[in-house]
PDB file of C-alpha atoms and ligand atoms in Angstrom:
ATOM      1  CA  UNK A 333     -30.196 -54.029  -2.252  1.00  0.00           C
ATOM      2  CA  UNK A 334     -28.500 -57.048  -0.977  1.00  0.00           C
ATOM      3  CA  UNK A 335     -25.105 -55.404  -3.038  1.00  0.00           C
ATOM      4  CA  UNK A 336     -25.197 -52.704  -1.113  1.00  0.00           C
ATOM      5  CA  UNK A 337     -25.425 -55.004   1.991  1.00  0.00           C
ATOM      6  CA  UNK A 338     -23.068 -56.905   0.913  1.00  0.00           C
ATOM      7  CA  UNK A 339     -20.308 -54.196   0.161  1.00  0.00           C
ATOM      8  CA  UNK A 340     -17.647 -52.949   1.969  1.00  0.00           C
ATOM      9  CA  UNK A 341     -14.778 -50.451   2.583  1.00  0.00           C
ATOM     10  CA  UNK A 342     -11.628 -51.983   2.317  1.00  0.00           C
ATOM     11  CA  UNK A 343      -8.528 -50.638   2.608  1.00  0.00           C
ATOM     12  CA  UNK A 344      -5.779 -52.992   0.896  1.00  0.00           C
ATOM     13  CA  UNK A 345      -1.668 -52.525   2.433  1.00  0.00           C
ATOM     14  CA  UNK A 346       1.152 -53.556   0.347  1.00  0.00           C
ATOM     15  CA  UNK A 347       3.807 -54.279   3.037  1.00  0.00           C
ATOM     16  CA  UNK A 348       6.450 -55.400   0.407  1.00  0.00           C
ATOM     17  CA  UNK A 349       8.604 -52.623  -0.264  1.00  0.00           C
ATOM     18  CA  UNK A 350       8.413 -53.084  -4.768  1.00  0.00           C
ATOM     19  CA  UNK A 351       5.266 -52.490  -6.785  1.00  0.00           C
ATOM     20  CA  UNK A 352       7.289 -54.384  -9.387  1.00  0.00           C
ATOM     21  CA  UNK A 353       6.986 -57.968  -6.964  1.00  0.00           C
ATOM     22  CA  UNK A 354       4.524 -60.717  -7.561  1.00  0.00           C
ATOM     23  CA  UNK A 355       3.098 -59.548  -3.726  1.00  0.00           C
ATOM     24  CA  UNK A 356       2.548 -55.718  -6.242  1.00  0.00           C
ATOM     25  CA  UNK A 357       0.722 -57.738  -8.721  1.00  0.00           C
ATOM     26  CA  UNK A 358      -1.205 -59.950  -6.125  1.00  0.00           C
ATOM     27  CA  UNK A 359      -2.370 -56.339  -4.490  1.00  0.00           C
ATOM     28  CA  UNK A 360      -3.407 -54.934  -7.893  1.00  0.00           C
ATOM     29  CA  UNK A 361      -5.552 -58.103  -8.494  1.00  0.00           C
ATOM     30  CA  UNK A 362      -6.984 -57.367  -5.524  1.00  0.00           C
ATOM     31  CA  UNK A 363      -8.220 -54.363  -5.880  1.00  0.00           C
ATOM     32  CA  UNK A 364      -9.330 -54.790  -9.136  1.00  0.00           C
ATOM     33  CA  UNK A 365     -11.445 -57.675  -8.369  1.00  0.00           C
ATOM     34  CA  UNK A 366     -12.734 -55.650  -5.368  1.00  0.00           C
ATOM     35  CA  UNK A 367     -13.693 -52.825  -7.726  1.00  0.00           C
ATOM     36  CA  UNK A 368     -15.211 -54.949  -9.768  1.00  0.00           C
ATOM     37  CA  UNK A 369     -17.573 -56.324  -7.138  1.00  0.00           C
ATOM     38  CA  UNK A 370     -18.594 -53.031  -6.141  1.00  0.00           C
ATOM     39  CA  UNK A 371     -16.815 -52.792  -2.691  1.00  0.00           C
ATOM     40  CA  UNK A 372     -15.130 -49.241  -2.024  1.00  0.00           C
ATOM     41  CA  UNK A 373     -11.229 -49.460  -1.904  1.00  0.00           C
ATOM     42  CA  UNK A 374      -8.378 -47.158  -0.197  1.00  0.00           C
ATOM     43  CA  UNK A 375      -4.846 -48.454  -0.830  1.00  0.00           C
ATOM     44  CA  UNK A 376      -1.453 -47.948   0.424  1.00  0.00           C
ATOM     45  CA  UNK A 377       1.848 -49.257  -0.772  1.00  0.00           C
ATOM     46  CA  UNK A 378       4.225 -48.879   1.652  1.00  0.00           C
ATOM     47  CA  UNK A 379       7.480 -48.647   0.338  1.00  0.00           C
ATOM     48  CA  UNK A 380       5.339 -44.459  -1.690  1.00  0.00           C
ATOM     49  CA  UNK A 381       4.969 -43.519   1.738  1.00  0.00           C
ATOM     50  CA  UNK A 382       7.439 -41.091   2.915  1.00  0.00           C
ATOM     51  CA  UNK A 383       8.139 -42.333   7.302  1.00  0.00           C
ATOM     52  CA  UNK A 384      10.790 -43.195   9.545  1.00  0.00           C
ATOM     53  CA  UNK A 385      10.438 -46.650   9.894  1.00  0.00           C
ATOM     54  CA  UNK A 386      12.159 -46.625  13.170  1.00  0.00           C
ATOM     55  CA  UNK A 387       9.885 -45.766  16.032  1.00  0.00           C
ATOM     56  CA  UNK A 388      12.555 -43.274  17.465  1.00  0.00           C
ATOM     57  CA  UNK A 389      10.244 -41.792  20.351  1.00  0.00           C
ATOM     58  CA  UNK A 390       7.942 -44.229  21.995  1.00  0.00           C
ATOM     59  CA  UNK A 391       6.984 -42.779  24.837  1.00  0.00           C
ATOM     60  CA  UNK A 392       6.465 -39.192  23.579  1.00  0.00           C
ATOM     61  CA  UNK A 393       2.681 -38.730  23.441  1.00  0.00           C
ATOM     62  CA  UNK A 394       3.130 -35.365  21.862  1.00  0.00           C
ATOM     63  CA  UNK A 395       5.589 -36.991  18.680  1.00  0.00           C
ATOM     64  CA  UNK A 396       4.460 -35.182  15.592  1.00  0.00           C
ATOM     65  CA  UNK A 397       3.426 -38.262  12.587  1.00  0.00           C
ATOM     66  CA  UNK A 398       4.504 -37.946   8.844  1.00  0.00           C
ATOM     67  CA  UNK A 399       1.372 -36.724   6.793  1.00  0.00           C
ATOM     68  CA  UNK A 400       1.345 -40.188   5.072  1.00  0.00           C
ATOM     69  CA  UNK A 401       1.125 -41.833   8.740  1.00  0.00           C
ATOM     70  CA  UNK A 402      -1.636 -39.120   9.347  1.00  0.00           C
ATOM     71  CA  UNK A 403      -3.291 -40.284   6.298  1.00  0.00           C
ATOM     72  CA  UNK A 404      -2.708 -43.965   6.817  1.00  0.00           C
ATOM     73  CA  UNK A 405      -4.440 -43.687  10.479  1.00  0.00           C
ATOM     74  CA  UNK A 406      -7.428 -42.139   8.511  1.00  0.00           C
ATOM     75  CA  UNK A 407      -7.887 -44.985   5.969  1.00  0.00           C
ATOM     76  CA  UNK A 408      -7.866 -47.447   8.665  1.00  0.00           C
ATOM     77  CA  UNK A 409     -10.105 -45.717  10.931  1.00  0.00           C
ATOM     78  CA  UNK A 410     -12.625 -45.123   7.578  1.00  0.00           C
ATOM     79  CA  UNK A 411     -12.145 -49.020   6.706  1.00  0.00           C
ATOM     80  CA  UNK A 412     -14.140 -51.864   7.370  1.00  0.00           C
ATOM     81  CA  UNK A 413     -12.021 -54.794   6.431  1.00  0.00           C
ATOM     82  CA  UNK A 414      -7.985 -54.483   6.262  1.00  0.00           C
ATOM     83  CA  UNK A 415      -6.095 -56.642   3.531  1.00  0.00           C
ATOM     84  CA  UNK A 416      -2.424 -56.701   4.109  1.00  0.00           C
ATOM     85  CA  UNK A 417      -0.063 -58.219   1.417  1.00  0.00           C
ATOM     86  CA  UNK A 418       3.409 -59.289   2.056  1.00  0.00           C
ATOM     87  CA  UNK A 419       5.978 -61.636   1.540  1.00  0.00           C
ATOM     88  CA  UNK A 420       8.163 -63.772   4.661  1.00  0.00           C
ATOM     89  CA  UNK A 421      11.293 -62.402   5.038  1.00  0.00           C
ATOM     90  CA  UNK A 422      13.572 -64.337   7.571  1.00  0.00           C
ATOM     91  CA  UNK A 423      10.565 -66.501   9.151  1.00  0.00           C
ATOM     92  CA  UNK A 424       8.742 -62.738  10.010  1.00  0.00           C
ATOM     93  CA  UNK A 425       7.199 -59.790   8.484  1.00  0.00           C
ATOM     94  CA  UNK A 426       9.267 -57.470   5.988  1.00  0.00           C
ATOM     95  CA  UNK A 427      10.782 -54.311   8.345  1.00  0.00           C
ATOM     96  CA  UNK A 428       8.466 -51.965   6.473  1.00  0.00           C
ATOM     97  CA  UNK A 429       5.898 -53.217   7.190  1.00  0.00           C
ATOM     98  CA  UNK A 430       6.708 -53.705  11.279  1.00  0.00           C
ATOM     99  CA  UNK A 431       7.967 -50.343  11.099  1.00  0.00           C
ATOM    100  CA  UNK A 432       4.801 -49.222   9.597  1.00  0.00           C
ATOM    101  CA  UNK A 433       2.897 -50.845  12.443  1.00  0.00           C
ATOM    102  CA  UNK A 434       4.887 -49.573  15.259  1.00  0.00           C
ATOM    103  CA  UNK A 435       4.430 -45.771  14.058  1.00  0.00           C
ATOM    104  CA  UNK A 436       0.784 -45.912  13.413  1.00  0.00           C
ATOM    105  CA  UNK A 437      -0.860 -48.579  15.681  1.00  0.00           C
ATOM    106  CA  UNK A 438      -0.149 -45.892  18.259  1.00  0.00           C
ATOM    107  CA  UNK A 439      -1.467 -46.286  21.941  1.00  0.00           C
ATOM    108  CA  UNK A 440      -4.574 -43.425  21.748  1.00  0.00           C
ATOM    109  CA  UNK A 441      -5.313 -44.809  18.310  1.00  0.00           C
ATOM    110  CA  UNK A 442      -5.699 -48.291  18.271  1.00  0.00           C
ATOM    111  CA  UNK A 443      -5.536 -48.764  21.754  1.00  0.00           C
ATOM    112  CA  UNK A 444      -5.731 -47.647  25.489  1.00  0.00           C
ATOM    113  CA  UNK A 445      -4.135 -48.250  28.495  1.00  0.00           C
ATOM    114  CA  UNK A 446      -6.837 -47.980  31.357  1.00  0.00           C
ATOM    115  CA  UNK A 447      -5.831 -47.103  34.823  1.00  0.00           C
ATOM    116  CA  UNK A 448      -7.194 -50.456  36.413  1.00  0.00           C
ATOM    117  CA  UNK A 449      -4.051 -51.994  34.451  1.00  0.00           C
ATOM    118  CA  UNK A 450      -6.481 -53.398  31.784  1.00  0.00           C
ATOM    119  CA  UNK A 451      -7.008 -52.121  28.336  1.00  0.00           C
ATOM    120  CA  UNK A 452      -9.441 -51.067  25.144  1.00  0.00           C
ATOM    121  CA  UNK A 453      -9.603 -52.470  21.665  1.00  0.00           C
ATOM    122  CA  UNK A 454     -10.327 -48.870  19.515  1.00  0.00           C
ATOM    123  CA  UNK A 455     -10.130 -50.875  16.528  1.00  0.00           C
ATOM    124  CA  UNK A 456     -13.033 -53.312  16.734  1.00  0.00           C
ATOM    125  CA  UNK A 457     -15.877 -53.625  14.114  1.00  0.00           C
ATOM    126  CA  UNK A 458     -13.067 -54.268  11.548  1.00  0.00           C
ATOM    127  CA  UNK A 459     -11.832 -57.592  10.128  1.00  0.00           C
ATOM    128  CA  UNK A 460      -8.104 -58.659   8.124  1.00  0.00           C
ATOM    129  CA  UNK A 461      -7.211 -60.415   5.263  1.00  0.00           C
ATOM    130  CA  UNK A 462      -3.683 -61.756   5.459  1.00  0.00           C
ATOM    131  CA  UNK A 463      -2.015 -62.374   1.671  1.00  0.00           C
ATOM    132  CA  UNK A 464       1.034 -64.124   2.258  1.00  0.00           C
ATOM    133  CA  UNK A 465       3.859 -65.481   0.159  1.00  0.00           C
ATOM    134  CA  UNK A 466       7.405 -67.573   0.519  1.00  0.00           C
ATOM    135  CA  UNK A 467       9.300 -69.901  -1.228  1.00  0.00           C
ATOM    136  CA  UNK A 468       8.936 -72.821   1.639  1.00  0.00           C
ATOM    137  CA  UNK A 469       6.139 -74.836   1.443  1.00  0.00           C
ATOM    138  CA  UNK A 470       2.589 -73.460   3.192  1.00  0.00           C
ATOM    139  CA  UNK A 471       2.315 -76.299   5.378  1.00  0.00           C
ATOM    140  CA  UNK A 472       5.838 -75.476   6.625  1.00  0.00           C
ATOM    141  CA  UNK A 473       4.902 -72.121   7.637  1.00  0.00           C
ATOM    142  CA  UNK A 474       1.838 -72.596   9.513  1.00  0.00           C
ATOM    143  CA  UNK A 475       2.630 -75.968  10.893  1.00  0.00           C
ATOM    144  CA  UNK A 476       6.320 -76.502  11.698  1.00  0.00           C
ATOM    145  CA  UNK A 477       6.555 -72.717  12.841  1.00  0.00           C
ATOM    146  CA  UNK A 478       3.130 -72.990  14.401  1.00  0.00           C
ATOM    147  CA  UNK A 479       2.362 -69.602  11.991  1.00  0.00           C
ATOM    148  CA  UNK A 480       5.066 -67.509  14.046  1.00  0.00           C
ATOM    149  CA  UNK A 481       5.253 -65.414  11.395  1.00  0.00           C
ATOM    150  CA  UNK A 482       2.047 -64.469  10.647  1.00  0.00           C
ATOM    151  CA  UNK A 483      -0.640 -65.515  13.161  1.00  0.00           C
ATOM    152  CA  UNK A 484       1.592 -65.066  16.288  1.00  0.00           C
ATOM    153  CA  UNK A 485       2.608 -61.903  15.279  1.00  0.00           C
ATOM    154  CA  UNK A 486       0.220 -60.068  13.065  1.00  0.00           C
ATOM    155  CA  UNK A 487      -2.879 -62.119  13.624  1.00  0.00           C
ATOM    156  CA  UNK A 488      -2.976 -62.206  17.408  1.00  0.00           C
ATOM    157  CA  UNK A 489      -0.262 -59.549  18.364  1.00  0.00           C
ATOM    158  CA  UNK A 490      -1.461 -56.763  16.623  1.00  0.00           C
ATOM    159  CA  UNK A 491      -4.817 -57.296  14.895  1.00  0.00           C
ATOM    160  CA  UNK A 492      -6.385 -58.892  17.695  1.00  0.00           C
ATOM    161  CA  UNK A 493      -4.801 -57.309  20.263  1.00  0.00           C
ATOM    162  CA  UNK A 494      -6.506 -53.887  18.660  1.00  0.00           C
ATOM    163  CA  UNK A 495     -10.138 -55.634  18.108  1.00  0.00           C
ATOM    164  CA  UNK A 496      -9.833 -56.096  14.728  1.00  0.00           C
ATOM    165  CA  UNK A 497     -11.401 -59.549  14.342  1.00  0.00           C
ATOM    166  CA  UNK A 498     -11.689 -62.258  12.363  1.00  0.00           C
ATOM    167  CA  UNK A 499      -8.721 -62.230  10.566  1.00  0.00           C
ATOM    168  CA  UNK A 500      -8.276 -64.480   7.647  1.00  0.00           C
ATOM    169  CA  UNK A 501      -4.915 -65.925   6.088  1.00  0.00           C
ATOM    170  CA  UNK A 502      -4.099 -67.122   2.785  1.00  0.00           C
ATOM    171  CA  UNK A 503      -0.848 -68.586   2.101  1.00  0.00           C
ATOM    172  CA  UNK A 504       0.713 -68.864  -1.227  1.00  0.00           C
ATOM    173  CA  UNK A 505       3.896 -70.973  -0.984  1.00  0.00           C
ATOM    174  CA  UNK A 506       7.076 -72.184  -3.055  1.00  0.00           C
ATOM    175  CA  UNK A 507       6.692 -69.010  -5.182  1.00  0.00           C
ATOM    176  CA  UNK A 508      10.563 -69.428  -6.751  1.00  0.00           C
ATOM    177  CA  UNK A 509       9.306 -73.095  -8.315  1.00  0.00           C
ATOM    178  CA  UNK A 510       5.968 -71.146  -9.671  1.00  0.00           C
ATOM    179  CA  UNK A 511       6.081 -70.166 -13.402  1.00  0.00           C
ATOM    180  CA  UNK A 512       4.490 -67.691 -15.023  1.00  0.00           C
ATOM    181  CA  UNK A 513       1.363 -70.026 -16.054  1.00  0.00           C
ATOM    182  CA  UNK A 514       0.913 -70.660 -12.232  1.00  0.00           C
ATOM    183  CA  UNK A 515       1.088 -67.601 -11.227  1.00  0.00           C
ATOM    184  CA  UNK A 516      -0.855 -66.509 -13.575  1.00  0.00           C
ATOM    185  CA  UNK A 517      -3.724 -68.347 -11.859  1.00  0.00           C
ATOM    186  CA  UNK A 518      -2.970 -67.499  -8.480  1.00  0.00           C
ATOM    187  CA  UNK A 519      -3.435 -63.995  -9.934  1.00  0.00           C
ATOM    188  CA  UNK A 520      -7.228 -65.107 -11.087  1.00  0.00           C
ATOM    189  CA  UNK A 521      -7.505 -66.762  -7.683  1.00  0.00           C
ATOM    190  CA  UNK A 522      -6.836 -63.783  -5.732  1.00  0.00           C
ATOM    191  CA  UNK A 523      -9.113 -61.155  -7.801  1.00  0.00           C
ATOM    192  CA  UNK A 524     -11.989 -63.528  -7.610  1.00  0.00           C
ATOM    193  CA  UNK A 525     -11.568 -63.940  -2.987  1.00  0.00           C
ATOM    194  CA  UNK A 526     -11.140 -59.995  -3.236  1.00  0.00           C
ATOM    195  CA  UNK A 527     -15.397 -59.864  -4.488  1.00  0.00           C
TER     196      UNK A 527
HETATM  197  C1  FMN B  66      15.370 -61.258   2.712  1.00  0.00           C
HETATM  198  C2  FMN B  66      14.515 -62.439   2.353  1.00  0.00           C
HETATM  199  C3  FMN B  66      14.205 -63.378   3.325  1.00  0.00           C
HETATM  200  C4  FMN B  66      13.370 -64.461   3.015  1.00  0.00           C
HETATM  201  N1  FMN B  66      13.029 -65.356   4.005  1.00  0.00           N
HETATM  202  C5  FMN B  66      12.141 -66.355   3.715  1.00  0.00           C
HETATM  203  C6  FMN B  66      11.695 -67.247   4.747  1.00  0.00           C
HETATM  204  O1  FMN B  66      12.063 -67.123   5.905  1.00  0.00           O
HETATM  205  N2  FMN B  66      10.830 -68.241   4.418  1.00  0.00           N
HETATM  206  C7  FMN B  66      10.368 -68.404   3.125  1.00  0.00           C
HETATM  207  O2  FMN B  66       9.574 -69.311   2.879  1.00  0.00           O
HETATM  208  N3  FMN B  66      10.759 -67.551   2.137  1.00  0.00           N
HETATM  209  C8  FMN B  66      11.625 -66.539   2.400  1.00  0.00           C
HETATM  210  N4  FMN B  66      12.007 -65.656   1.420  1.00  0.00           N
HETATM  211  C9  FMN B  66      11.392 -65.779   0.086  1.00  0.00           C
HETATM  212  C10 FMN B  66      10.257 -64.764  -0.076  1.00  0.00           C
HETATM  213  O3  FMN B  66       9.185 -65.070   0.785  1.00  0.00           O
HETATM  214  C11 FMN B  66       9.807 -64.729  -1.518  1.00  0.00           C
HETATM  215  O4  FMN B  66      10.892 -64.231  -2.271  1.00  0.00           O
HETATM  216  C12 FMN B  66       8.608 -63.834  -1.722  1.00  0.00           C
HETATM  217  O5  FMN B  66       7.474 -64.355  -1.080  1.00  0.00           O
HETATM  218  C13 FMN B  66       8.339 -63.680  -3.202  1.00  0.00           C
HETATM  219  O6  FMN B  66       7.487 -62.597  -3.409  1.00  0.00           O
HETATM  220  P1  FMN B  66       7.917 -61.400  -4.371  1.00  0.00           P
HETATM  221  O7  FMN B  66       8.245 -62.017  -5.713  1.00  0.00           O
HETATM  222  O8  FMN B  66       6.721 -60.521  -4.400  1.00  0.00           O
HETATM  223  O9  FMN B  66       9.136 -60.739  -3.769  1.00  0.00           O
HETATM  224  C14 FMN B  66      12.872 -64.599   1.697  1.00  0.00           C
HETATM  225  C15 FMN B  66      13.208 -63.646   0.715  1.00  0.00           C
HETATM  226  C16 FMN B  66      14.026 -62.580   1.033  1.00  0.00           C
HETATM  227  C17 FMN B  66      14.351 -61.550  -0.037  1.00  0.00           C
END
Protein backbone atom coordinates (compact mmCIF):
# COMPACT_ATOMS: atom_id res chain seq x y z
CA UNK A 1 0.00 0.00 0.00
CA UNK A 2 2.36 2.64 1.04
CA UNK A 3 4.43 1.51 -2.55
CA UNK A 4 1.80 2.37 -4.38
CA UNK A 5 1.65 5.73 -2.47
CA UNK A 6 4.82 6.18 -2.77
CA UNK A 7 5.22 5.67 -6.65
CA UNK A 8 5.29 7.83 -9.34
CA UNK A 9 5.26 8.63 -13.11
CA UNK A 10 8.32 9.96 -14.19
CA UNK A 11 9.30 10.91 -17.30
CA UNK A 12 13.29 11.07 -17.55
CA UNK A 13 14.88 13.74 -20.69
CA UNK A 14 18.27 13.19 -21.95
CA UNK A 15 19.15 16.72 -23.19
CA UNK A 16 22.73 15.66 -24.29
CA UNK A 17 22.67 14.99 -27.80
CA UNK A 18 24.92 11.07 -27.47
CA UNK A 19 23.50 7.99 -25.78
CA UNK A 20 27.16 6.97 -25.89
CA UNK A 21 28.08 10.09 -23.02
CA UNK A 22 28.52 9.53 -19.35
CA UNK A 23 25.11 12.07 -19.10
CA UNK A 24 23.54 8.49 -21.55
CA UNK A 25 24.80 6.26 -18.91
CA UNK A 26 23.76 8.55 -15.90
CA UNK A 27 20.02 8.50 -17.65
CA UNK A 28 20.06 4.70 -18.05
CA UNK A 29 20.96 4.37 -14.29
CA UNK A 30 18.23 6.27 -13.75
CA UNK A 31 15.74 4.62 -15.07
CA UNK A 32 16.81 1.47 -14.09
CA UNK A 33 16.92 2.27 -10.52
CA UNK A 34 13.46 3.87 -11.00
CA UNK A 35 12.19 0.59 -12.45
CA UNK A 36 13.50 -1.11 -9.92
CA UNK A 37 11.65 0.80 -7.22
CA UNK A 38 8.49 0.33 -8.86
CA UNK A 39 7.87 3.94 -10.16
CA UNK A 40 6.41 4.06 -13.87
CA UNK A 41 8.95 5.60 -16.41
CA UNK A 42 8.52 7.43 -19.99
CA UNK A 43 11.85 8.50 -21.52
CA UNK A 44 13.09 10.65 -24.20
CA UNK A 45 16.55 11.15 -25.57
CA UNK A 46 16.69 14.02 -27.42
CA UNK A 47 19.20 13.93 -29.87
CA UNK A 48 16.18 10.11 -31.47
CA UNK A 49 13.78 12.74 -31.80
CA UNK A 50 13.27 13.92 -35.22
CA UNK A 51 12.46 18.43 -34.68
CA UNK A 52 13.63 21.61 -35.83
CA UNK A 53 15.40 22.83 -33.08
CA UNK A 54 14.96 26.34 -34.20
CA UNK A 55 11.67 27.81 -33.16
CA UNK A 56 11.13 29.27 -36.76
CA UNK A 57 7.42 30.57 -36.15
CA UNK A 58 6.73 31.95 -32.75
CA UNK A 59 3.90 33.69 -33.05
CA UNK A 60 1.92 31.32 -35.31
CA UNK A 61 -0.69 29.72 -33.03
CA UNK A 62 -1.77 27.47 -35.82
CA UNK A 63 2.26 26.00 -36.44
CA UNK A 64 1.85 22.32 -37.05
CA UNK A 65 4.51 20.23 -34.20
CA UNK A 66 6.72 17.19 -35.29
CA UNK A 67 4.93 13.90 -34.06
CA UNK A 68 7.87 13.41 -31.59
CA UNK A 69 7.06 17.08 -30.15
CA UNK A 70 3.35 15.83 -30.18
CA UNK A 71 4.44 12.90 -28.28
CA UNK A 72 6.86 14.67 -26.01
CA UNK A 73 3.91 17.23 -24.91
CA UNK A 74 1.97 13.96 -24.02
CA UNK A 75 4.63 12.41 -21.72
CA UNK A 76 4.93 15.55 -19.88
CA UNK A 77 1.39 16.25 -19.51
CA UNK A 78 0.98 12.21 -18.30
CA UNK A 79 4.12 12.78 -15.84
CA UNK A 80 4.32 13.52 -12.39
CA UNK A 81 7.92 14.32 -11.77
CA UNK A 82 10.35 15.50 -14.79
CA UNK A 83 14.15 14.39 -14.62
CA UNK A 84 16.24 16.21 -17.10
CA UNK A 85 19.92 15.12 -17.72
CA UNK A 86 22.48 17.23 -19.33
CA UNK A 87 25.80 18.38 -19.43
CA UNK A 88 27.06 22.56 -19.31
CA UNK A 89 28.01 23.58 -22.45
CA UNK A 90 29.48 27.21 -22.56
CA UNK A 91 28.20 28.21 -18.87
CA UNK A 92 24.31 27.19 -20.30
CA UNK A 93 22.21 24.41 -21.40
CA UNK A 94 23.22 22.22 -24.58
CA UNK A 95 21.11 23.89 -27.84
CA UNK A 96 19.06 20.71 -27.98
CA UNK A 97 17.89 20.82 -25.28
CA UNK A 98 16.81 24.88 -25.37
CA UNK A 99 15.59 24.15 -28.67
CA UNK A 100 13.59 21.36 -27.34
CA UNK A 101 12.09 23.70 -24.76
CA UNK A 102 11.25 26.52 -26.98
CA UNK A 103 9.14 24.15 -29.44
CA UNK A 104 7.23 22.33 -26.83
CA UNK A 105 6.81 24.57 -23.71
CA UNK A 106 4.39 26.29 -26.06
CA UNK A 107 2.10 29.21 -24.76
CA UNK A 108 -1.55 27.09 -24.68
CA UNK A 109 0.43 24.20 -23.27
CA UNK A 110 2.38 25.08 -20.49
CA UNK A 111 1.17 28.36 -20.16
CA UNK A 112 -1.38 31.27 -20.72
CA UNK A 113 -1.39 34.67 -21.30
CA UNK A 114 -4.58 36.18 -19.54
CA UNK A 115 -6.10 39.34 -20.77
CA UNK A 116 -5.60 41.28 -17.36
CA UNK A 117 -1.75 41.11 -18.48
CA UNK A 118 -1.18 38.32 -15.87
CA UNK A 119 -0.71 34.69 -16.53
CA UNK A 120 -1.43 30.69 -15.70
CA UNK A 121 0.95 27.97 -14.67
CA UNK A 122 -0.75 24.72 -16.83
CA UNK A 123 2.00 22.75 -15.61
CA UNK A 124 1.60 22.65 -11.84
CA UNK A 125 1.21 19.42 -9.72
CA UNK A 126 4.57 18.33 -11.28
CA UNK A 127 8.08 18.51 -9.77
CA UNK A 128 12.02 18.36 -11.64
CA UNK A 129 15.00 16.67 -11.08
CA UNK A 130 17.97 18.49 -12.54
CA UNK A 131 21.16 15.91 -13.36
CA UNK A 132 23.90 18.03 -14.19
CA UNK A 133 27.50 17.57 -15.23
CA UNK A 134 30.87 19.77 -16.16
CA UNK A 135 34.32 19.59 -15.85
CA UNK A 136 34.59 22.88 -13.40
CA UNK A 137 34.17 22.33 -10.02
CA UNK A 138 30.27 22.22 -8.51
CA UNK A 139 30.85 24.91 -6.20
CA UNK A 140 31.99 27.01 -9.20
CA UNK A 141 28.84 26.57 -10.94
CA UNK A 142 26.33 27.29 -8.43
CA UNK A 143 28.30 29.81 -6.50
CA UNK A 144 30.58 31.98 -8.64
CA UNK A 145 27.84 31.94 -11.50
CA UNK A 146 25.13 32.20 -8.89
CA UNK A 147 23.65 28.77 -10.88
CA UNK A 148 23.10 30.91 -14.20
CA UNK A 149 23.14 28.00 -15.91
CA UNK A 150 20.87 25.92 -14.40
CA UNK A 151 18.67 27.52 -11.71
CA UNK A 152 18.35 30.94 -13.49
CA UNK A 153 17.49 29.45 -16.50
CA UNK A 154 15.86 26.10 -16.24
CA UNK A 155 14.93 26.12 -12.60
CA UNK A 156 13.17 29.46 -12.36
CA UNK A 157 12.78 30.47 -16.13
CA UNK A 158 11.09 27.66 -17.36
CA UNK A 159 10.11 25.11 -14.70
CA UNK A 160 8.82 27.52 -12.38
CA UNK A 161 7.65 29.88 -14.55
CA UNK A 162 5.18 26.82 -15.88
CA UNK A 163 4.23 25.58 -12.13
CA UNK A 164 6.28 22.83 -12.10
CA UNK A 165 7.62 22.98 -8.54
CA UNK A 166 10.04 21.94 -6.44
CA UNK A 167 12.73 21.39 -8.57
CA UNK A 168 15.76 19.63 -7.34
CA UNK A 169 19.50 19.87 -8.67
CA UNK A 170 22.29 17.59 -8.46
CA UNK A 171 25.57 18.57 -9.68
CA UNK A 172 28.26 16.25 -10.65
CA UNK A 173 31.47 18.23 -11.33
CA UNK A 174 35.19 17.87 -12.71
CA UNK A 175 33.95 14.90 -14.80
CA UNK A 176 37.38 14.99 -17.22
CA UNK A 177 39.60 14.27 -13.75
CA UNK A 178 36.90 11.31 -12.89
CA UNK A 179 38.09 7.75 -13.78
CA UNK A 180 36.29 5.00 -14.52
CA UNK A 181 36.25 3.69 -10.70
CA UNK A 182 34.60 7.11 -9.82
CA UNK A 183 32.34 7.14 -12.12
CA UNK A 184 31.52 4.05 -11.63
CA UNK A 185 30.06 5.12 -8.27
CA UNK A 186 28.44 8.12 -9.30
CA UNK A 187 26.64 5.61 -11.55
CA UNK A 188 25.47 3.59 -8.16
CA UNK A 189 24.76 7.01 -6.67
CA UNK A 190 22.42 8.07 -9.23
CA UNK A 191 20.30 4.65 -9.61
CA UNK A 192 19.88 4.52 -5.90
CA UNK A 193 18.26 8.89 -5.76
CA UNK A 194 16.19 7.63 -8.91
CA UNK A 195 14.00 4.98 -6.10
C1 LIG B 1 30.94 22.61 -26.17
C2 LIG B 1 31.30 22.35 -24.73
C3 LIG B 1 31.25 23.38 -23.81
C4 LIG B 1 31.54 23.14 -22.46
N1 LIG B 1 31.42 24.17 -21.55
C5 LIG B 1 31.62 23.90 -20.23
C6 LIG B 1 31.42 24.92 -19.24
O1 LIG B 1 31.04 26.04 -19.55
N2 LIG B 1 31.64 24.63 -17.94
C7 LIG B 1 32.05 23.37 -17.54
O2 LIG B 1 32.23 23.15 -16.34
N3 LIG B 1 32.22 22.37 -18.45
C8 LIG B 1 32.02 22.61 -19.77
N4 LIG B 1 32.16 21.61 -20.70
C9 LIG B 1 32.47 20.24 -20.23
C10 LIG B 1 31.19 19.40 -20.18
O3 LIG B 1 30.31 19.87 -19.19
C11 LIG B 1 31.55 17.95 -19.94
O4 LIG B 1 32.28 17.51 -21.07
C12 LIG B 1 30.33 17.08 -19.76
O5 LIG B 1 29.65 17.40 -18.58
C13 LIG B 1 30.75 15.62 -19.73
O6 LIG B 1 29.64 14.82 -19.92
P1 LIG B 1 29.61 13.75 -21.11
O7 LIG B 1 30.82 12.86 -20.94
O8 LIG B 1 28.32 13.04 -20.92
O9 LIG B 1 29.68 14.52 -22.42
C14 LIG B 1 31.92 21.84 -22.06
C15 LIG B 1 31.99 20.80 -23.01
C16 LIG B 1 31.69 21.05 -24.33
C17 LIG B 1 31.75 19.90 -25.33
Amino acid sequence: MLECQLMKKILVILGHPSTESFNGAIFEHYIKGARASGHQIRSLELGKLNFDVVFRNPHDQNAKLEPDLKRAQKDILWAEHLVFIYPIWWGNIPALLKGFIDRVFLSGFSHRYLSNGGYEKLLSGRSAHLIVTMDGPTIFESIYLRGSATTRVMKQAVLEFCGIKPVKITRIGQLRKKDKAAREKILEKIAELAG
